[in-house]
Amino acid sequence: MTTLSETVNAIHPTSQAFYEQWEQLEPTQTPMGIARKPAMDSFAQLGIPTTRHEDWKYTNVAAQFKTGLTDITNSTSNEIDASQLNLFPFLKANRLVFVNGHFSPTLSDVIDEAEGLVIGSLAQYNELGHMALRDNYNSLANNYKEAFSALNTAFAQDGAFIFVPAKTEVAHPVIILHVTTEGSQGVINSRSLIVTGRSSRLDVIESHQYLGNDTALGNQLLEIVVGDNGLVNYHKIMTDANIGKHVGNLVAKQGNDSRFNTYVVNLAGQLVRNNMVVDIDGKNSEAGFYGLYSLDGVSQVDNHVTVKHNEPHCESHQLFKGLLNDKSTGVFNGRIYVKQDAQKTNAFQSNKTILLSEQANTYTKPQLEIFADDVKCSHGATMGQIDQTMVFYLRARGLDEAQARAMLNQAFAADVIEKISIEPLKEWLLNQLTQQLTR
Amino acid sequence: MLTIDNLHASINGKEILKGFGLEVKPGEVHAIMGPNGTGKSTLANILAGKEDYDVTDGTVTFQGKDLLDMAPEERAREGVFLAFQYPVEIPGVSIANFMKASLNEVRKHRDLQPLDAVEFLKVMKEKMRFVEIDEKLMRRAVNEGFSGGEKKRNEIFQMAMLEPTLSILDETDSGLDIDALRIVANGVNKLKNENNAFIVITHYQRLLDYIVPDFVHVMYNGRIVKSGGKELALELEAKGYDWIKQEVDATV
């Protein structure tokens, strides 16, 4: 029988140091501490997925581990100049900033206050033993099947913790900003948890910023619990130049009469994997998934969405659009699962891609698994080039070819951004998109 | 203003225009009529700069310049406007945004300052009343979900916005009910002045009851085979095109 250490070692030549590093983490009796050992066992079983794994067919993430699996959260400096960051100054918002996985109290700023409302560091509230954290931490993560979840749970030391008590509407959005500095190597495992109570409301904007071309891989896991009759709008924004290496797992569960929307906008990303798994566990609830990936260079964005309809009378919408230039690659894999009892489900899915270059690649895979018999479900995927008759129409009115193409690309991509309800964020993103398309 | 001389053009090796000639002076309205498949729309598309055609012989001179040498957008900025037979739907692009970009390009070419949002809106509202088009339409995407009549009115609206020197209406009347036809024709009549000109391509005489042409040309087999005044249109309406075909075929 092989030991855990030996199994881990087989995953990667530098894994011994990685394993020793894990052993040094304090095995506390906190929620985070308790979860580490089973997660590490699971990670040792699973290993880093290769492209032979169906879910990772187009994204060679193993190649990103040449610099090792070592978690660098504690080894790098978190001193940073705020002027290097996009703190979304156009938004009045709460800000939680993490530099290489460390919470930065100086860069963070919480403006909303309410009885019981928590907007802060997961590590701190883990120590304090916050009740909602105890009840919900690691309750959604699929560590037994998802290697990156397991890795994250085994190592994670900090991230955001947001608790919104019942009947509380958080007035301003919460921006969670993850900064990765130049020269950082290995992996940053950051972990966040959001729990919202009955009839509450929260807007979250998560942004990943990479300060340089040589950075660690961000392995991020976010769990969101949406309470009955609650509303959570989650935005994930990556607009920096083409430098990031990022695997993000979002796992969420919704209660009765709840609404949960995700808006994922990638205007950059060297290698980005967005996994989203949402369980609709309450009746009469709605989930929306809106994604835009407008890419150039050698960027690759791989979106995997799974929505599980577990209860009747619910609705879900998926709309993902790709605009792929140069040698970029876009992947969309959307799965709708409708349980036998989830009658009267309405679930829709659409993936549209425009290829702007002959070297760009797109892969799309819609999956419907329906076990109920009274449902309305649809999926569709289109891919193609810009319609020349449209270009001619615009040119015949005085726009040159570049202007015409930029206008058509913008129109194609903008309708995803238009769905965002935070007006200043929407305007800023439309502007960023215009800049990208007219570069 | 416009001189087309001995124009020959083909698509995919098939010759469509076979020695087409036409002279248009400022202040004139020319109607081009003729049976289907004689090259009327090909002519319109070539004048607008559609790249699918090979011009094998002949010249087109617009205000002293070689029109065939210009990109489609240059032609538009110089004052050539094609009202499309089949206006394209462009999802996501609002008419207001599109027209603002378009008008400002044309103005730039004429050494005029671009219009700001307020000025543009004022011009746009004025021109919308002109073609009796609903203001709500302006916030919608170009032609998306428009009825046939709305699409054609939108073309005339764009024409009113850009104030072209030469307008080519490619079967703008086809498929229009009488109200829409009247609105389209009124738009043209109000825009008409001594400095601009119109080429009205139509299959039916009906439009010419509203837009009175100075000249009527009959096109058949890739060239003009008969020209006359507005009474020629009435004759065609009464007698059809067969007598023209017979006349032409007899002389060959």
XYZ file of C-alpha atoms in Angstrom:
691
model
C 0.000 0.000 0.000
C 1.374 3.371 -1.051
C 1.405 6.258 1.326
C -0.265 9.573 0.642
C 3.156 11.136 0.321
C 4.156 8.691 -2.403
C 0.944 9.172 -4.352
C 1.289 12.932 -4.246
C 4.888 12.613 -5.309
C 3.867 10.691 -8.394
C 1.733 13.599 -9.564
C 4.642 15.930 -10.022
C 8.429 15.764 -9.539
C 8.411 18.787 -7.250
C 5.541 17.472 -5.204
C 7.596 16.360 -2.251
C 8.148 19.957 -1.216
C 4.498 20.581 -1.928
C 3.470 17.736 0.367
C 5.785 18.826 3.106
C 4.372 22.309 2.834
C 0.876 20.957 3.317
C 1.950 18.925 6.361
C 3.099 22.122 7.992
C -0.328 23.710 7.845
C -1.734 23.751 11.310
C -4.396 21.040 11.655
C -6.781 23.249 13.595
C -10.283 22.242 14.635
C -11.724 25.102 12.600
C -13.950 24.471 9.539
C -11.013 25.180 7.246
C -8.615 22.995 9.245
C -10.949 20.025 9.452
C -11.546 19.986 5.713
C -7.857 19.777 4.739
C -7.047 16.102 5.235
C -9.968 14.532 3.306
C -9.399 17.067 0.537
C -5.708 16.174 0.302
C -6.542 12.475 0.173
C -8.973 13.190 -2.617
C -6.475 15.332 -4.534
C -3.890 12.555 -4.316
C -6.442 10.200 -5.863
C -7.532 12.568 -8.609
C -4.267 14.193 -9.645
C -4.038 17.136 -12.017
C -6.441 16.518 -14.931
C -4.840 16.004 -18.323
C -6.402 16.590 -21.731
C -7.423 12.927 -21.727
C -10.025 13.897 -19.170
C -13.272 14.716 -21.024
C -13.907 17.895 -19.040
C -10.390 19.155 -19.732
C -10.107 18.093 -23.359
C -9.250 21.534 -24.737
C -7.409 23.052 -21.817
C -3.987 21.731 -21.012
C -3.755 22.834 -17.443
C -1.138 20.261 -16.449
C 1.373 22.207 -18.536
C 0.893 25.129 -16.157
C 2.330 23.182 -13.268
C 5.910 23.179 -14.519
C 6.805 25.553 -11.717
C 5.336 23.198 -9.168
C 2.233 22.955 -7.076
C 3.666 24.839 -4.161
C 1.213 27.216 -2.611
C 2.927 30.569 -2.413
C 0.307 32.350 -0.373
C 2.591 32.773 2.612
C 5.903 33.200 0.870
C 5.380 36.339 -1.192
C 5.117 39.909 -0.169
C 1.757 41.560 -0.121
C 3.131 45.078 -0.211
C 1.731 46.761 -3.239
C 1.101 50.210 -4.600
C -2.629 50.856 -4.998
C -1.999 52.897 -8.146
C -1.108 49.686 -9.981
C -4.605 48.340 -9.453
C -7.961 48.938 -11.009
C -9.999 49.511 -7.854
C -13.094 50.353 -9.923
C -12.964 53.970 -8.736
C -16.116 54.781 -10.718
C -18.137 52.589 -8.360
C -19.205 53.382 -4.853
C -18.563 49.961 -3.399
C -17.199 47.811 -0.611
C -13.735 46.528 -1.465
C -11.932 43.421 -0.296
C -8.427 43.199 -1.741
C -6.237 40.113 -1.644
C -2.619 40.258 -2.765
C -1.172 36.833 -3.604
C -3.939 35.362 -1.473
C -3.334 37.639 1.530
C -6.049 39.907 2.788
C -4.895 43.506 2.575
C -6.663 45.622 5.204
C -5.021 48.803 3.908
C -6.325 48.380 0.360
C -9.722 47.144 1.517
C -12.611 49.371 2.435
C -16.002 48.337 3.767
C -18.673 51.039 3.652
C -21.919 49.172 4.241
C -22.988 48.369 7.754
C -25.983 46.453 8.982
C -26.837 44.309 11.966
C -25.043 40.987 11.488
C -23.645 41.868 8.047
C -20.135 40.533 7.474
C -17.865 41.635 4.640
C -14.352 40.502 5.474
C -11.592 37.924 5.515
C -12.482 34.232 5.576
C -9.433 33.398 7.737
C -10.504 35.812 10.456
C -14.075 34.549 10.649
C -12.818 30.967 10.487
C -10.843 31.632 13.672
C -13.802 33.382 15.238
C -16.005 30.414 14.402
C -18.777 32.358 12.682
C -21.920 30.216 12.669
C -22.762 30.659 8.961
C -19.192 29.751 8.084
C -19.313 26.614 10.228
C -22.593 25.591 8.645
C -21.677 26.261 5.049
C -17.918 26.125 4.530
C -17.024 23.312 2.110
C -20.659 22.229 1.925
C -20.892 22.779 -1.831
C -17.369 22.121 -3.116
C -17.085 18.884 -5.024
C -13.711 17.767 -3.697
C -14.256 14.148 -4.572
C -14.481 14.776 -8.299
C -12.878 18.138 -8.919
C -9.098 18.105 -8.431
C -8.805 21.867 -8.209
C -11.504 22.041 -5.547
C -9.661 19.391 -3.563
C -6.345 21.197 -3.973
C -7.969 24.433 -2.914
C -9.629 22.942 0.157
C -6.385 21.253 1.193
C -4.363 24.460 1.061
C -6.649 27.497 1.169
C -5.815 29.997 3.879
C -7.825 33.076 3.038
C -10.315 34.769 0.779
C -13.535 36.682 1.158
C -16.300 35.877 3.584
C -19.624 37.609 3.149
C -22.632 36.935 5.302
C -25.832 38.801 4.593
C -28.483 38.310 7.288
C -32.144 37.813 6.443
C -34.053 40.807 5.071
C -30.825 42.745 4.505
C -30.126 44.445 1.214
C -26.467 45.344 0.833
C -26.662 48.865 -0.556
C -23.429 48.858 -2.553
C -21.687 46.131 -4.507
C -18.880 44.173 -2.875
C -15.759 44.115 -5.022
C -13.447 41.185 -4.356
C -10.136 41.913 -5.982
C -7.485 39.236 -6.344
C -4.066 40.558 -7.230
C -1.212 38.340 -8.339
C 2.209 39.946 -8.436
C 4.987 39.674 -10.988
C 7.473 36.856 -10.409
C 5.143 34.788 -8.249
C 5.347 31.084 -9.062
C 3.398 28.002 -8.145
C -0.231 28.197 -7.121
C -2.325 30.610 -5.115
C -5.259 28.820 -3.545
C -7.786 31.409 -2.547
C -11.111 30.521 -1.059
C -14.270 32.527 -0.581
C -17.675 31.917 0.909
C -20.844 33.916 0.499
C -23.952 33.121 2.507
C -27.083 35.174 2.086
C -30.169 34.876 4.232
C -33.857 34.926 3.442
C -35.118 37.946 1.405
C -31.673 39.506 1.130
C -29.842 41.074 -1.752
C -26.181 41.214 -2.710
C -24.161 42.330 -5.737
C -20.647 40.941 -5.989
C -17.942 41.870 -8.448
C -14.918 39.648 -8.490
C -11.896 40.818 -10.427
C -8.583 39.116 -11.036
C -5.626 41.313 -11.819
C -2.178 40.103 -12.749
C 0.705 42.518 -12.365
C 3.114 41.133 -14.925
C 3.591 38.277 -17.315
C 5.261 35.839 -14.984
C 2.718 34.972 -12.352
C 1.445 32.090 -10.300
C -1.657 30.174 -11.265
C -4.679 31.324 -9.366
C -6.810 28.454 -8.144
C -9.896 29.956 -6.730
C -12.950 28.414 -5.189
C -16.073 30.324 -4.324
C -19.132 28.891 -2.607
C -22.371 30.861 -2.676
C -25.518 30.056 -0.756
C -28.529 32.039 -1.959
C -31.269 32.181 0.664
C -35.011 31.842 0.077
C -36.510 34.779 -1.807
C -33.026 36.294 -2.116
C -31.182 37.866 -5.011
C -27.466 37.541 -5.712
C -25.832 39.036 -8.782
C -22.306 37.762 -9.250
C -19.908 39.364 -11.739
C -16.512 38.029 -12.683
C -14.422 40.514 -14.578
C -11.062 39.862 -16.217
C -10.029 42.672 -18.522
C -6.252 42.949 -18.031
C -3.739 42.288 -20.787
C -3.100 38.674 -21.717
C -1.234 37.375 -18.713
C -3.395 35.525 -16.245
C -3.439 31.834 -15.453
C -6.599 31.077 -13.636
C -8.835 28.225 -12.636
C -12.035 29.342 -10.975
C -14.648 27.099 -9.439
C -17.950 28.635 -8.526
C -20.394 26.369 -6.738
C -23.732 27.704 -5.638
C -27.048 26.588 -4.309
C -30.336 28.411 -4.393
C -33.311 28.273 -2.072
C -37.000 28.780 -2.850
C -38.162 31.833 -4.808
C -34.588 32.989 -5.281
C -32.710 34.587 -8.133
C -29.054 34.125 -8.926
C -27.297 35.681 -11.897
C -23.702 35.313 -13.003
C -22.011 37.612 -15.493
C -18.582 36.461 -16.604
C -16.686 38.886 -18.807
C -13.259 37.916 -20.123
C -11.585 40.491 -22.310
C -8.255 38.819 -21.681
C -6.716 35.786 -20.032
C -3.780 33.660 -21.057
C -5.431 30.558 -19.717
C -8.715 30.841 -17.947
C -11.040 28.111 -16.824
C -14.394 29.137 -15.410
C -16.315 26.300 -13.822
C -19.772 27.036 -12.570
C -22.061 24.539 -10.933
C -25.376 25.734 -9.582
C -27.929 23.625 -7.762
C -31.417 25.054 -7.855
C -32.666 23.474 -4.667
C -35.796 25.550 -4.221
C -39.084 25.936 -6.069
C -39.961 28.935 -8.229
C -36.359 30.118 -8.581
C -34.375 31.537 -11.465
C -30.743 31.327 -12.487
C -29.030 33.301 -15.247
C -25.582 32.733 -16.713
C -24.233 35.339 -19.068
C -20.738 35.160 -20.476
C -18.640 37.114 -22.917
C -15.148 36.165 -23.995
C -13.604 38.575 -26.452
C -10.078 37.334 -26.950
C -6.930 37.991 -28.911
C -3.325 36.793 -28.898
C -3.048 33.214 -27.672
C -5.659 33.620 -24.946
C -7.823 30.726 -24.002
C -11.045 30.881 -22.039
C -12.873 27.716 -21.163
C -16.341 28.078 -19.656
C -18.043 25.093 -18.064
C -21.545 25.646 -16.767
C -23.727 23.097 -15.052
C -27.178 24.004 -13.841
C -29.071 21.399 -11.890
C -32.811 21.753 -11.734
C -33.694 19.796 -8.619
C -37.088 21.362 -7.904
C -40.174 22.209 -10.012
C -41.236 25.578 -11.466
C -37.739 26.966 -11.968
C -36.120 28.724 -14.864
C -32.544 29.059 -16.097
C -30.926 30.952 -18.936
C -27.441 30.545 -20.342
C -26.075 32.931 -22.927
C -22.376 32.790 -23.779
C -20.798 34.722 -26.600
C -17.299 34.474 -27.996
C -15.451 36.895 -30.224
C -12.191 35.245 -31.123
C -9.288 36.963 -32.834
C -5.695 35.944 -33.598
C -4.839 32.501 -32.225
C -7.254 32.610 -29.331
C -9.452 29.729 -28.239
C -12.906 29.757 -26.731
C -14.568 26.743 -25.150
C -18.125 26.476 -23.940
C -19.502 23.430 -22.239
C -22.986 23.876 -20.876
C -24.960 21.247 -19.095
C -28.570 21.389 -18.055
C -29.685 18.671 -15.698
C -33.385 18.329 -14.901
C -34.292 15.957 -12.112
C -37.361 13.768 -12.411
C -39.313 15.838 -9.884
C -38.382 19.168 -11.452
C -41.530 19.497 -13.559
C -42.412 22.773 -15.303
C -38.752 23.608 -15.708
C -37.837 26.180 -18.332
C -34.155 25.961 -19.223
C -32.496 27.653 -22.156
C -28.957 27.691 -23.406
C -27.231 29.490 -26.230
C -23.600 29.791 -27.319
C -22.653 32.056 -30.214
C -19.194 32.581 -31.552
C -17.708 34.812 -34.202
C -14.273 33.878 -35.460
C -12.298 36.916 -36.536
C -9.220 35.024 -37.614
C -8.507 31.822 -39.455
C -6.289 30.674 -36.615
C -8.853 31.128 -33.863
C -10.546 28.039 -32.422
C -13.887 27.442 -30.841
C -15.343 24.354 -29.204
C -18.863 24.066 -27.949
C -20.667 21.247 -26.253
C -24.242 21.571 -25.092
C -25.566 18.785 -22.883
C -29.117 18.274 -21.765
C -30.000 15.553 -19.303
C -33.708 15.611 -18.691
C -35.521 13.162 -16.463
C -38.787 15.099 -16.046
C -41.486 14.955 -18.717
C -43.172 18.344 -18.483
C -40.373 20.798 -19.228
C -39.313 23.360 -21.794
C -35.616 23.125 -22.601
C -33.610 24.301 -25.536
C -30.055 24.725 -26.594
C -28.365 26.204 -29.604
C -24.891 26.973 -30.825
C -23.755 29.043 -33.757
C -20.305 29.846 -35.010
C -19.268 31.805 -38.014
C -17.704 34.899 -39.410
C -18.920 38.440 -39.752
C -21.682 38.732 -42.311
C -20.292 40.506 -45.391
C -23.704 41.817 -46.431
C -23.859 43.705 -43.120
C -20.373 45.098 -43.635
C -21.373 46.292 -47.103
C -24.557 47.906 -45.809
C -22.573 49.958 -43.284
C -19.890 50.849 -45.844
C -22.575 52.006 -48.263
C -23.465 54.580 -45.586
C -19.947 55.950 -45.270
C -18.258 53.821 -42.588
C -14.948 52.292 -43.597
C -14.382 48.576 -43.305
C -12.611 48.747 -39.922
C -15.351 50.941 -38.453
C -18.042 48.682 -39.847
C -16.427 45.570 -38.386
C -15.855 47.210 -35.005
C -19.493 48.305 -34.908
C -20.750 44.811 -35.744
C -18.408 43.115 -33.261
C -19.412 45.546 -30.547
C -23.084 44.925 -31.253
C -22.573 41.177 -31.145
C -20.712 41.241 -27.844
C -22.498 44.095 -26.118
C -25.783 42.325 -25.523
C -24.143 40.160 -22.850
C -22.777 43.228 -21.054
C -26.139 44.994 -21.448
C -27.636 42.434 -19.080
C -25.576 43.753 -16.183
C -27.711 45.860 -13.876
C -24.929 47.905 -12.209
C -25.050 50.858 -14.581
C -21.515 52.296 -14.066
C -19.976 48.825 -14.384
C -21.921 48.217 -17.573
C -20.782 51.527 -19.079
C -17.173 50.875 -18.101
C -17.208 47.396 -19.625
C -18.794 48.624 -22.867
C -16.036 51.188 -23.029
C -13.347 48.572 -22.389
C -14.857 46.437 -25.127
C -14.844 49.348 -27.587
C -11.202 50.019 -26.776
C -10.326 46.388 -27.319
C -12.188 46.174 -30.623
C -10.743 49.374 -32.059
C -7.155 48.607 -31.014
C -23.284 64.716 -62.581
C -23.218 61.036 -63.537
C -22.065 59.586 -66.827
C -22.223 55.860 -67.395
C -20.624 54.837 -70.664
C -20.652 51.429 -72.319
C -20.699 49.572 -69.000
C -20.102 45.836 -69.174
C -20.208 43.761 -66.016
C -20.461 40.108 -65.116
C -20.891 37.927 -62.062
C -19.333 34.461 -61.857
C -18.431 34.716 -65.554
C -21.998 35.501 -66.650
C -22.354 38.853 -68.367
C -25.236 40.913 -66.941
C -24.595 44.458 -68.169
C -23.875 44.657 -71.874
C -22.996 48.185 -72.846
C -25.152 50.222 -70.456
C -25.086 53.987 -70.941
C -26.819 56.822 -69.038
C -26.329 60.537 -68.473
C -27.829 62.145 -65.359
C -27.791 65.919 -64.766
C -28.529 67.803 -61.514
C -32.237 68.267 -60.832
C -33.277 65.236 -62.874
C -35.270 62.153 -61.964
C -34.614 59.103 -64.112
C -36.766 56.018 -63.939
C -35.321 52.714 -65.040
C -37.902 50.088 -65.776
C -37.790 46.670 -67.280
C -38.643 43.031 -66.843
C -37.049 40.915 -64.127
C -33.514 39.685 -64.711
C -32.425 42.433 -67.065
C -29.703 43.788 -64.779
C -31.456 46.657 -62.972
C -30.315 45.647 -59.493
C -26.859 44.745 -60.784
C -26.537 48.313 -62.017
C -27.582 49.675 -58.608
C -25.148 47.433 -56.766
C -22.255 48.308 -59.049
C -22.892 52.013 -58.573
C -22.869 51.513 -54.785
C -19.618 49.525 -54.935
C -20.627 45.957 -54.181
C -17.564 43.862 -54.823
C -19.157 40.685 -56.181
C -19.218 41.993 -59.769
C -16.480 42.202 -62.401
C -16.638 45.341 -64.481
C -15.107 44.213 -67.752
C -15.498 47.387 -69.823
C -16.828 50.945 -69.724
C -16.610 53.903 -67.345
C -18.683 55.572 -64.641
C -17.888 59.206 -63.919
C -19.457 60.947 -60.941
C -18.856 64.696 -60.629
C -15.696 64.383 -62.679
C -14.288 61.463 -60.660
C -13.920 57.810 -61.556
C -16.635 56.223 -59.430
C -15.518 52.643 -60.042
C -12.154 53.444 -58.507
C -13.681 54.355 -55.135
C -14.388 52.115 -52.125
C -18.096 51.890 -51.187
C -17.603 54.234 -48.213
C -15.860 56.837 -50.403
C -18.817 56.802 -52.779
C -21.211 57.305 -49.868
C -19.129 60.200 -48.552
C -18.977 61.723 -52.046
C -22.777 61.725 -52.096
C -23.918 58.492 -53.717
C -26.747 56.755 -51.879
C -28.321 53.395 -52.600
C -31.708 52.640 -51.061
C -31.427 48.869 -50.916
C -33.981 46.546 -52.401
C -33.449 44.200 -49.454
C -32.213 46.225 -46.468
C -30.074 44.057 -44.169
C -31.045 43.427 -40.544
C -28.222 44.334 -38.186
C -28.897 43.009 -34.679
C -27.520 45.048 -31.817
C -26.779 48.239 -33.758
C -29.348 50.925 -33.032
C -30.414 53.159 -35.900
C -29.445 56.210 -33.862
C -25.867 54.989 -33.270
C -25.478 53.841 -36.825
C -26.754 57.086 -38.324
C -24.664 59.205 -35.983
C -21.471 57.419 -37.041
C -22.526 57.509 -40.667
C -23.583 61.163 -40.763
C -20.427 62.288 -39.017
C -18.253 60.412 -41.523
C -20.067 62.108 -44.380
C -19.767 65.491 -42.654
C -16.062 64.961 -42.022
C -15.607 64.334 -45.740
C -17.402 67.612 -46.476
C -15.163 69.466 -43.983
C -18.046 69.974 -41.575
C -17.802 69.632 -37.790
C -19.258 66.400 -36.368
C -22.627 66.856 -34.686
C -22.795 66.434 -30.937
C -25.490 64.290 -29.329
C -27.986 67.139 -28.921
C -27.592 68.500 -32.449
C -27.759 65.012 -33.884
C -30.958 64.222 -32.014
C -32.554 67.398 -33.312
C -31.682 66.570 -36.936
C -32.786 62.999 -36.482
C -36.198 63.942 -35.076
C -36.771 66.406 -37.883
C -35.963 63.793 -40.544
C -38.090 61.193 -38.819
C -41.141 63.423 -39.052
C -40.225 63.920 -42.673
C -40.643 60.235 -43.481
C -43.424 59.738 -40.904
C -41.424 57.145 -39.059
C -42.131 56.287 -35.411
C -39.506 57.636 -33.003
C -39.583 54.354 -31.116
C -38.049 52.700 -34.168
C -34.855 54.704 -33.691
C -33.909 52.939 -30.514
C -34.334 49.568 -32.133
C -31.661 47.651 -33.997
C -31.311 48.494 -37.672
C -34.143 46.789 -39.601
C -34.409 44.008 -37.040
C -37.994 42.778 -36.930
C -39.117 45.640 -39.169
C -41.993 45.122 -41.576
C -41.263 45.494 -45.293
C -42.710 48.998 -45.279
C -40.705 50.024 -42.199
C -37.498 48.814 -43.815
C -38.128 50.859 -46.938
C -39.069 53.937 -44.932
C -35.895 53.476 -42.940
C -33.933 53.636 -46.187
C -35.625 56.905 -47.126
C -34.973 58.207 -43.604
C -31.254 57.452 -44.016
C -31.330 59.211 -47.361
C -32.880 62.269 -45.731
C -30.182 62.203 -43.032
C -27.226 61.986 -45.399
C -28.555 64.399 -48.052
C -26.873 62.665 -50.985
C -26.208 64.219 -54.386
C -27.248 61.114 -56.271
C -29.823 58.706 -54.867
C -30.507 55.333 -56.389
C -33.760 53.712 -55.292
C -33.642 50.019 -56.041
C -37.250 48.776 -56.220
C -38.086 50.759 -53.104
C -41.735 50.460 -54.085
C -41.890 46.658 -54.334
C -44.206 45.136 -51.799
C -45.357 48.454 -50.343
C -48.971 49.207 -49.541
C -50.355 52.450 -50.859
C -49.765 54.412 -47.625
C -46.137 53.377 -47.341
C -45.657 54.105 -51.027
C -47.054 57.612 -50.596
C -44.741 58.259 -47.628
C -41.695 57.033 -49.534
C -42.617 59.134 -52.570
C -43.316 62.232 -50.465
C -39.887 61.840 -48.886
C -38.239 61.797 -52.281
C -40.270 64.730 -53.584
C -39.414 66.867 -50.568
C -35.704 66.061 -50.869
C -35.600 66.801 -54.570
C -33.925 70.053 -55.615
C -31.975 71.504 -58.507
C -28.638 70.221 -57.177
C -29.410 66.558 -56.647
C -30.634 63.740 -58.817
C -32.492 60.440 -58.492
C -32.385 57.152 -60.312
C -35.575 55.271 -59.530
C -35.444 51.602 -60.419
C -38.855 50.015 -60.497
C -40.769 47.148 -61.913
C -44.134 48.887 -61.716
C -45.447 52.160 -62.990
C -47.375 52.837 -59.775
C -44.512 54.643 -57.990
C -44.189 57.016 -60.944
C -47.679 58.392 -60.252
C -46.115 59.875 -57.116
C -42.527 60.528 -58.170
C -42.815 62.108 -61.580
C -39.737 61.243 -63.668
C -38.116 63.496 -66.235
C -36.967 60.454 -68.174
C -38.088 56.870 -68.373
C -35.670 54.238 -69.627
C -36.492 50.670 -70.447
C -33.768 48.211 -69.647
C -33.637 44.844 -71.315
C -30.865 42.316 -71.598
C -28.237 44.433 -69.842
C -28.712 47.787 -71.542
C -31.210 50.579 -72.185
C -33.313 49.766 -75.236
C -35.809 52.611 -75.147
C -35.991 56.023 -73.530
C -38.748 58.561 -73.326
C -40.714 60.901 -71.089
C -43.124 59.964 -68.306
C -45.755 58.846 -70.827
C -43.520 55.864 -71.712
C -44.170 54.483 -68.240
C -47.919 54.617 -68.830
C -47.519 52.856 -72.133
C -45.490 50.103 -70.446
C -48.103 49.714 -67.737
C -50.823 49.309 -70.387
C -48.963 47.087 -72.812
C -46.434 45.202 -70.672
C -42.873 44.517 -71.784
C -43.453 41.953 -74.514
C -43.670 44.482 -77.364
C -40.294 45.928 -76.268
C -38.748 42.463 -76.179
C -40.110 41.723 -79.633
C -38.824 45.020 -80.994
C -35.361 44.419 -79.595
C -35.173 40.747 -80.500
C -36.292 41.560 -84.085
C -33.392 43.949 -84.605
C -30.768 41.497 -83.395
